[in-house]
């Protein structure tokens, strides 16, 4: 079917016309052997849009990329893990610019059309000698998507990539990283997205912002947010077809494909939260409005007490109610219903007797769904996060040393 | 010296005219033997003020006490641990009122002048039969302060009480509980305060609000806030002397004594955070204004990544900077200086080489002090919290079951 959306194996190089490659530059001392430096390129400047962290401390690559994105066209992105190049001042900005220039040379594009992204430790300079030696060794190819996804990883335990095909018309692909310092209200991690659809710059920006709001801005791992977060979407038009604008018949279709791709990647990030053993999905229905639903869902999924209860299979629903109450969303106790999986614990404000085994079972799977029906209006939202384990503490007690 | 402030051993019954008593009512199944139900009384109605949780879900005792405080006079407070009596609807309100009536009878005061406080599991009804049997067994006495402090405890590992004497003039005493669901911007836990100073109702309210803003509203354990939090201050005038009003020569002295008492109790709560092994103090100086300083200090002390780094003696100062950046406070990298203890890691935006051993040592003590100088204005604030340990997760994975 012409309009069908279908997830296919693949990632950033699944849309036609994109190439990627990665190399181990030794930036991540600990994980030597894994690639940690990568380039993604469309070979020529294409329409691009991005959303960035709202943190007031912005890493050098964020400052550089934000400036270069103003033109709305990007030919390549160079990305490294192991060093955030954040809080590095003017020298850090020069490093980011040099890294972009080296990548431009490798990809055969103009330096001014290359953006950069970094993730890792804050406050250290990039090891530029290693990077100068490594970039020329990067081989750009159609099959390079998976190695780029691996190069993004820091404390991630699995690479995160996905691709969706829309009928025979166009493809969207993406790769993401993120497993600590992840929280709503930000472009919460690194994510590179590509498509071979032709899309107008204005619509591309609007579509990306909407998709990020439904996906990356609805996940939380630990309430912290990074200095480096960035979601970049490049559209090269390689699939042919008319340029999609907000007024196009295909606008809704493109938006839906992008939403679903971003949600899939965001859930992969949440599921791979540092120390996580399961994905938590919080669905809020019937809030006074959409903004209140979002606020409620995000506050609950970010609550350390809720996360720890899920980790322990403890159906302590009172913590969900307490988090809801402090979210700022309007609540009426006697209208509230609450479910763990399909086990109803509260119905219209009344606490129901429940089978403790079934309730604990609803928390025990790989994916835990907590649903609230607030009975106040039409606002709905879904947020994703993960449980809180002792392993999270272990990982984060020993990161820099 | 007439105006000297001096901490003395004691608590809520240190000021003249207050009596307390506690009993084990078996509300906390797990910790049987420990008192879990207590009364504090001044024997007759006295001037009182309180601050309550800002959570939209408010426990029955909060609703009851808020209403009764409108009169500005309280004769006694009854408090239990082990059951929050929250999300219990009308029946829960009736339970709170009955508990207050039983306490009134025991204390020989009017039921309408008794307030109630509860802490523990959300969503369960109070075991009223046990409470009816237990309250008449409570012995009210001058020496009852310590057992009241113990009765407040849930996951607290130590009772928290303090008293401060102002010259020979008057005494302030207090007891607090709180070790989970503690976060800024709320009256963050249960705290009962007493004084034998005579204080006007208006000034008592203003003084309590100011002291709470400097103390309980500046601590964070896990970012969660409770449905039950309440700080109550009763002033019986038993020490004699003129009534202190905002215009009195003694107003500043009373305020300072109250501030210091509240800060001492708030720090005791932060230090006893669930699973905590040390107290973290974050001092922000030179912020654009006081509100930004508060926001910055509270965001940093609440950051799970900062807390985990301190736990691991890991001088990962980049996490402090990242938390500062997302706090919303204005930041200029090149004006920022940062210290762990007396080890300077960043000076005017430049990252300094540091002795890793000394920096780790600064994180290793019982009290860790993180200082930021922002170089933007006159705003200063101090916030307190605790490190994040695997024990926090263990405690909160197994609370209700």
PDB file of N, CA and C in Angstrom, chain B residues 48-114:
ATOM      1  N   UNK B  48      -0.311  29.585  67.132  1.00  0.00           N
ATOM      2  CA  UNK B  48       0.341  28.567  66.313  1.00  0.00           C
ATOM      3  C   UNK B  48       0.359  28.990  64.852  1.00  0.00           C
ATOM      4  N   UNK B  49       1.353  28.497  64.123  1.00  0.00           N
ATOM      5  CA  UNK B  49       1.457  28.736  62.681  1.00  0.00           C
ATOM      6  C   UNK B  49       1.966  27.449  62.048  1.00  0.00           C
ATOM      7  N   UNK B  50       1.687  27.259  60.781  1.00  0.00           N
ATOM      8  CA  UNK B  50       2.152  26.046  60.115  1.00  0.00           C
ATOM      9  C   UNK B  50       2.367  26.302  58.632  1.00  0.00           C
ATOM     10  N   UNK B  51       3.251  25.518  58.044  1.00  0.00           N
ATOM     11  CA  UNK B  51       3.347  25.460  56.580  1.00  0.00           C
ATOM     12  C   UNK B  51       3.106  24.011  56.180  1.00  0.00           C
ATOM     13  N   UNK B  52       2.456  23.835  55.010  1.00  0.00           N
ATOM     14  CA  UNK B  52       2.033  22.512  54.577  1.00  0.00           C
ATOM     15  C   UNK B  52       2.608  22.176  53.212  1.00  0.00           C
ATOM     16  N   UNK B  53       2.547  20.913  52.857  1.00  0.00           N
ATOM     17  CA  UNK B  53       2.952  20.457  51.535  1.00  0.00           C
ATOM     18  C   UNK B  53       2.212  21.234  50.445  1.00  0.00           C
ATOM     19  N   UNK B  54       2.876  21.421  49.296  1.00  0.00           N
ATOM     20  CA  UNK B  54       2.193  22.021  48.152  1.00  0.00           C
ATOM     21  C   UNK B  54       1.712  20.952  47.169  1.00  0.00           C
ATOM     22  N   UNK B  55       1.873  19.686  47.545  1.00  0.00           N
ATOM     23  CA  UNK B  55       1.369  18.594  46.711  1.00  0.00           C
ATOM     24  C   UNK B  55      -0.145  18.748  46.548  1.00  0.00           C
ATOM     25  N   UNK B  56      -0.643  18.498  45.299  1.00  0.00           N
ATOM     26  CA  UNK B  56      -2.075  18.663  45.060  1.00  0.00           C
ATOM     27  C   UNK B  56      -2.902  17.558  45.728  1.00  0.00           C
ATOM     28  N   UNK B  57      -2.246  16.440  45.983  1.00  0.00           N
ATOM     29  CA  UNK B  57      -2.905  15.382  46.751  1.00  0.00           C
ATOM     30  C   UNK B  57      -2.547  15.632  48.201  1.00  0.00           C
ATOM     31  N   UNK B  58      -3.523  16.004  49.020  1.00  0.00           N
ATOM     32  CA  UNK B  58      -3.229  16.333  50.405  1.00  0.00           C
ATOM     33  C   UNK B  58      -3.862  15.297  51.313  1.00  0.00           C
ATOM     34  N   UNK B  59      -3.067  14.805  52.233  1.00  0.00           N
ATOM     35  CA  UNK B  59      -3.535  13.780  53.154  1.00  0.00           C
ATOM     36  C   UNK B  59      -4.628  14.336  54.059  1.00  0.00           C
ATOM     37  N   UNK B  60      -5.430  13.435  54.605  1.00  0.00           N
ATOM     38  CA  UNK B  60      -6.526  13.841  55.497  1.00  0.00           C
ATOM     39  C   UNK B  60      -6.030  14.693  56.669  1.00  0.00           C
ATOM     40  N   UNK B  61      -4.950  14.306  57.374  1.00  0.00           N
ATOM     41  CA  UNK B  61      -4.508  15.150  58.494  1.00  0.00           C
ATOM     42  C   UNK B  61      -4.073  16.544  58.041  1.00  0.00           C
ATOM     43  N   UNK B  62      -3.555  16.660  56.809  1.00  0.00           N
ATOM     44  CA  UNK B  62      -3.181  17.982  56.298  1.00  0.00           C
ATOM     45  C   UNK B  62      -4.431  18.835  56.092  1.00  0.00           C
ATOM     46  N   UNK B  63      -5.458  18.227  55.493  1.00  0.00           N
ATOM     47  CA  UNK B  63      -6.709  18.966  55.265  1.00  0.00           C
ATOM     48  C   UNK B  63      -7.312  19.407  56.592  1.00  0.00           C
ATOM     49  N   UNK B  64      -7.324  18.499  57.551  1.00  0.00           N
ATOM     50  CA  UNK B  64      -7.889  18.809  58.876  1.00  0.00           C
ATOM     51  C   UNK B  64      -7.092  19.921  59.551  1.00  0.00           C
ATOM     52  N   UNK B  65      -5.783  19.785  59.557  1.00  0.00           N
ATOM     53  CA  UNK B  65      -4.940  20.729  60.298  1.00  0.00           C
ATOM     54  C   UNK B  65      -4.953  22.103  59.642  1.00  0.00           C
ATOM     55  N   UNK B  66      -4.933  22.115  58.311  1.00  0.00           N
ATOM     56  CA  UNK B  66      -4.971  23.384  57.595  1.00  0.00           C
ATOM     57  C   UNK B  66      -6.222  24.179  57.992  1.00  0.00           C
ATOM     58  N   UNK B  67      -7.348  23.481  58.075  1.00  0.00           N
ATOM     59  CA  UNK B  67      -8.601  24.136  58.431  1.00  0.00           C
ATOM     60  C   UNK B  67      -8.532  24.655  59.869  1.00  0.00           C
ATOM     61  N   UNK B  68      -8.031  23.822  60.758  1.00  0.00           N
ATOM     62  CA  UNK B  68      -8.030  24.216  62.171  1.00  0.00           C
ATOM     63  C   UNK B  68      -6.995  25.301  62.471  1.00  0.00           C
ATOM     64  N   UNK B  69      -5.967  25.374  61.656  1.00  0.00           N
ATOM     65  CA  UNK B  69      -4.942  26.405  61.862  1.00  0.00           C
ATOM     66  C   UNK B  69      -5.462  27.790  61.495  1.00  0.00           C
ATOM     67  N   UNK B  70      -6.544  27.847  60.731  1.00  0.00           N
ATOM     68  CA  UNK B  70      -7.054  29.162  60.324  1.00  0.00           C
ATOM     69  C   UNK B  70      -7.374  30.026  61.528  1.00  0.00           C
ATOM     70  N   UNK B  71      -7.787  29.392  62.616  1.00  0.00           N
ATOM     71  CA  UNK B  71      -8.049  30.136  63.840  1.00  0.00           C
ATOM     72  C   UNK B  71      -6.778  30.655  64.494  1.00  0.00           C
ATOM     73  N   UNK B  72      -5.624  30.072  64.125  1.00  0.00           N
ATOM     74  CA  UNK B  72      -4.356  30.551  64.659  1.00  0.00           C
ATOM     75  C   UNK B  72      -4.054  30.078  66.076  1.00  0.00           C
ATOM     76  N   UNK B  73      -4.888  29.157  66.575  1.00  0.00           N
ATOM     77  CA  UNK B  73      -4.617  28.667  67.929  1.00  0.00           C
ATOM     78  C   UNK B  73      -4.720  27.143  67.961  1.00  0.00           C
ATOM     79  N   UNK B  74      -3.753  26.528  68.628  1.00  0.00           N
ATOM     80  CA  UNK B  74      -3.700  25.076  68.715  1.00  0.00           C
ATOM     81  C   UNK B  74      -3.338  24.708  70.150  1.00  0.00           C
ATOM     82  N   UNK B  75      -3.970  23.636  70.646  1.00  0.00           N
ATOM     83  CA  UNK B  75      -3.671  23.189  72.016  1.00  0.00           C
ATOM     84  C   UNK B  75      -2.840  21.915  72.017  1.00  0.00           C
ATOM     85  N   UNK B  76      -2.931  21.137  70.943  1.00  0.00           N
ATOM     86  CA  UNK B  76      -2.183  19.878  70.899  1.00  0.00           C
ATOM     87  C   UNK B  76      -2.092  19.390  69.465  1.00  0.00           C
ATOM     88  N   UNK B  77      -1.125  18.511  69.235  1.00  0.00           N
ATOM     89  CA  UNK B  77      -1.017  17.844  67.938  1.00  0.00           C
ATOM     90  C   UNK B  77      -0.831  16.360  68.214  1.00  0.00           C
ATOM     91  N   UNK B  78      -1.546  15.548  67.432  1.00  0.00           N
ATOM     92  CA  UNK B  78      -1.375  14.099  67.530  1.00  0.00           C
ATOM     93  C   UNK B  78      -0.738  13.633  66.228  1.00  0.00           C
ATOM     94  N   UNK B  79       0.235  12.758  66.347  1.00  0.00           N
ATOM     95  CA  UNK B  79       1.005  12.383  65.170  1.00  0.00           C
ATOM     96  C   UNK B  79       1.253  10.884  65.183  1.00  0.00           C
ATOM     97  N   UNK B  80       1.170  10.290  63.975  1.00  0.00           N
ATOM     98  CA  UNK B  80       1.499   8.861  63.891  1.00  0.00           C
ATOM     99  C   UNK B  80       2.418   8.599  62.715  1.00  0.00           C
ATOM    100  N   UNK B  81       3.192   7.553  62.799  1.00  0.00           N
ATOM    101  CA  UNK B  81       3.983   7.086  61.664  1.00  0.00           C
ATOM    102  C   UNK B  81       3.488   5.700  61.267  1.00  0.00           C
ATOM    103  N   UNK B  82       3.807   5.266  60.025  1.00  0.00           N
ATOM    104  CA  UNK B  82       3.410   3.938  59.577  1.00  0.00           C
ATOM    105  C   UNK B  82       2.213   3.952  58.647  1.00  0.00           C
ATOM    106  N   UNK B  83       1.433   5.015  58.666  1.00  0.00           N
ATOM    107  CA  UNK B  83       0.271   5.139  57.778  1.00  0.00           C
ATOM    108  C   UNK B  83       0.054   6.613  57.510  1.00  0.00           C
ATOM    109  N   UNK B  84       0.035   7.008  56.239  1.00  0.00           N
ATOM    110  CA  UNK B  84      -0.055   8.427  55.891  1.00  0.00           C
ATOM    111  C   UNK B  84      -1.480   8.956  55.956  1.00  0.00           C
ATOM    112  N   UNK B  85      -2.466   8.064  56.001  1.00  0.00           N
ATOM    113  CA  UNK B  85      -3.876   8.491  55.914  1.00  0.00           C
ATOM    114  C   UNK B  85      -4.047   9.478  54.748  1.00  0.00           C
ATOM    115  N   UNK B  86      -3.468   9.132  53.613  1.00  0.00           N
ATOM    116  CA  UNK B  86      -3.560   9.959  52.404  1.00  0.00           C
ATOM    117  C   UNK B  86      -4.283   9.163  51.323  1.00  0.00           C
ATOM    118  N   UNK B  87      -5.029   9.855  50.475  1.00  0.00           N
ATOM    119  CA  UNK B  87      -5.846   9.212  49.440  1.00  0.00           C
ATOM    120  C   UNK B  87      -6.818   8.235  50.096  1.00  0.00           C
ATOM    121  N   UNK B  88      -7.466   8.716  51.138  1.00  0.00           N
ATOM    122  CA  UNK B  88      -8.396   7.879  51.883  1.00  0.00           C
ATOM    123  C   UNK B  88      -9.790   8.503  51.928  1.00  0.00           C
ATOM    124  N   UNK B  89      -9.971   9.628  51.202  1.00  0.00           N
ATOM    125  CA  UNK B  89     -11.298  10.207  51.029  1.00  0.00           C
ATOM    126  C   UNK B  89     -11.958  10.653  52.326  1.00  0.00           C
ATOM    127  N   UNK B  90     -13.308  10.693  52.303  1.00  0.00           N
ATOM    128  CA  UNK B  90     -14.065  11.129  53.476  1.00  0.00           C
ATOM    129  C   UNK B  90     -13.813  10.242  54.690  1.00  0.00           C
ATOM    130  N   UNK B  91     -13.770   8.910  54.503  1.00  0.00           N
ATOM    131  CA  UNK B  91     -13.504   8.067  55.685  1.00  0.00           C
ATOM    132  C   UNK B  91     -12.171   8.420  56.349  1.00  0.00           C
ATOM    133  N   UNK B  92     -11.171   8.767  55.533  1.00  0.00           N
ATOM    134  CA  UNK B  92      -9.875   9.139  56.087  1.00  0.00           C
ATOM    135  C   UNK B  92      -9.958  10.427  56.886  1.00  0.00           C
ATOM    136  N   UNK B  93     -10.765  11.376  56.393  1.00  0.00           N
ATOM    137  CA  UNK B  93     -10.961  12.627  57.131  1.00  0.00           C
ATOM    138  C   UNK B  93     -11.628  12.365  58.480  1.00  0.00           C
ATOM    139  N   UNK B  94     -12.608  11.456  58.457  1.00  0.00           N
ATOM    140  CA  UNK B  94     -13.289  11.110  59.710  1.00  0.00           C
ATOM    141  C   UNK B  94     -12.302  10.454  60.680  1.00  0.00           C
ATOM    142  N   UNK B  95     -11.413   9.597  60.144  1.00  0.00           N
ATOM    143  CA  UNK B  95     -10.402   8.959  60.998  1.00  0.00           C
ATOM    144  C   UNK B  95      -9.492  10.003  61.635  1.00  0.00           C
ATOM    145  N   UNK B  96      -9.057  10.979  60.828  1.00  0.00           N
ATOM    146  CA  UNK B  96      -8.158  12.015  61.357  1.00  0.00           C
ATOM    147  C   UNK B  96      -8.860  12.809  62.449  1.00  0.00           C
ATOM    148  N   UNK B  97     -10.140  13.120  62.214  1.00  0.00           N
ATOM    149  CA  UNK B  97     -10.893  13.892  63.209  1.00  0.00           C
ATOM    150  C   UNK B  97     -11.073  13.082  64.489  1.00  0.00           C
ATOM    151  N   UNK B  98     -11.309  11.780  64.331  1.00  0.00           N
ATOM    152  CA  UNK B  98     -11.488  10.952  65.531  1.00  0.00           C
ATOM    153  C   UNK B  98     -10.177  10.841  66.311  1.00  0.00           C
ATOM    154  N   UNK B  99      -9.071  10.678  65.566  1.00  0.00           N
ATOM    155  CA  UNK B  99      -7.763  10.605  66.220  1.00  0.00           C
ATOM    156  C   UNK B  99      -7.504  11.885  67.011  1.00  0.00           C
ATOM    157  N   UNK B 100      -7.861  13.024  66.410  1.00  0.00           N
ATOM    158  CA  UNK B 100      -7.676  14.307  67.098  1.00  0.00           C
ATOM    159  C   UNK B 100      -8.579  14.395  68.332  1.00  0.00           C
ATOM    160  N   UNK B 101      -9.799  13.892  68.216  1.00  0.00           N
ATOM    161  CA  UNK B 101     -10.735  13.958  69.349  1.00  0.00           C
ATOM    162  C   UNK B 101     -10.234  13.093  70.504  1.00  0.00           C
ATOM    163  N   UNK B 102      -9.734  11.907  70.175  1.00  0.00           N
ATOM    164  CA  UNK B 102      -9.193  11.021  71.215  1.00  0.00           C
ATOM    165  C   UNK B 102      -8.004  11.680  71.910  1.00  0.00           C
ATOM    166  N   UNK B 103      -7.149  12.346  71.105  1.00  0.00           N
ATOM    167  CA  UNK B 103      -5.979  13.018  71.676  1.00  0.00           C
ATOM    168  C   UNK B 103      -6.415  14.188  72.554  1.00  0.00           C
ATOM    169  N   UNK B 104      -7.467  14.885  72.132  1.00  0.00           N
ATOM    170  CA  UNK B 104      -7.979  16.018  72.912  1.00  0.00           C
ATOM    171  C   UNK B 104      -8.428  15.540  74.292  1.00  0.00           C
ATOM    172  N   UNK B 105      -9.139  14.420  74.281  1.00  0.00           N
ATOM    173  CA  UNK B 105      -9.619  13.862  75.546  1.00  0.00           C
ATOM    174  C   UNK B 105      -8.432  13.504  76.452  1.00  0.00           C
ATOM    175  N   UNK B 106      -7.421  12.866  75.853  1.00  0.00           N
ATOM    176  CA  UNK B 106      -6.259  12.466  76.643  1.00  0.00           C
ATOM    177  C   UNK B 106      -5.544  13.696  77.213  1.00  0.00           C
ATOM    178  N   UNK B 107      -5.464  14.768  76.416  1.00  0.00           N
ATOM    179  CA  UNK B 107      -4.710  15.946  76.842  1.00  0.00           C
ATOM    180  C   UNK B 107      -5.574  16.919  77.633  1.00  0.00           C
ATOM    181  N   UNK B 108      -6.855  16.653  77.697  1.00  0.00           N
ATOM    182  CA  UNK B 108      -7.747  17.539  78.440  1.00  0.00           C
ATOM    183  C   UNK B 108      -7.936  18.903  77.792  1.00  0.00           C
ATOM    184  N   UNK B 109      -7.983  18.890  76.451  1.00  0.00           N
ATOM    185  CA  UNK B 109      -8.186  20.149  75.727  1.00  0.00           C
ATOM    186  C   UNK B 109      -9.371  19.986  74.785  1.00  0.00           C
ATOM    187  N   UNK B 110      -9.738  21.067  74.103  1.00  0.00           N
ATOM    188  CA  UNK B 110     -10.895  21.014  73.214  1.00  0.00           C
ATOM    189  C   UNK B 110     -10.516  20.352  71.886  1.00  0.00           C
ATOM    190  N   UNK B 111     -11.370  19.465  71.376  1.00  0.00           N
ATOM    191  CA  UNK B 111     -11.067  18.713  70.151  1.00  0.00           C
ATOM    192  C   UNK B 111     -10.817  19.635  68.961  1.00  0.00           C
ATOM    193  N   UNK B 112     -11.519  20.750  68.909  1.00  0.00           N
ATOM    194  CA  UNK B 112     -11.394  21.647  67.762  1.00  0.00           C
ATOM    195  C   UNK B 112     -10.036  22.331  67.720  1.00  0.00           C
ATOM    196  N   UNK B 113      -9.274  22.245  68.823  1.00  0.00           N
ATOM    197  CA  UNK B 113      -7.961  22.875  68.869  1.00  0.00           C
ATOM    198  C   UNK B 113      -6.826  21.865  68.790  1.00  0.00           C
ATOM    199  N   UNK B 114      -7.155  20.662  68.319  1.00  0.00           N
ATOM    200  CA  UNK B 114      -6.116  19.641  68.135  1.00  0.00           C
ATOM    201  C   UNK B 114      -5.913  19.421  66.641  1.00  0.00           C
TER     202      UNK B 114
END
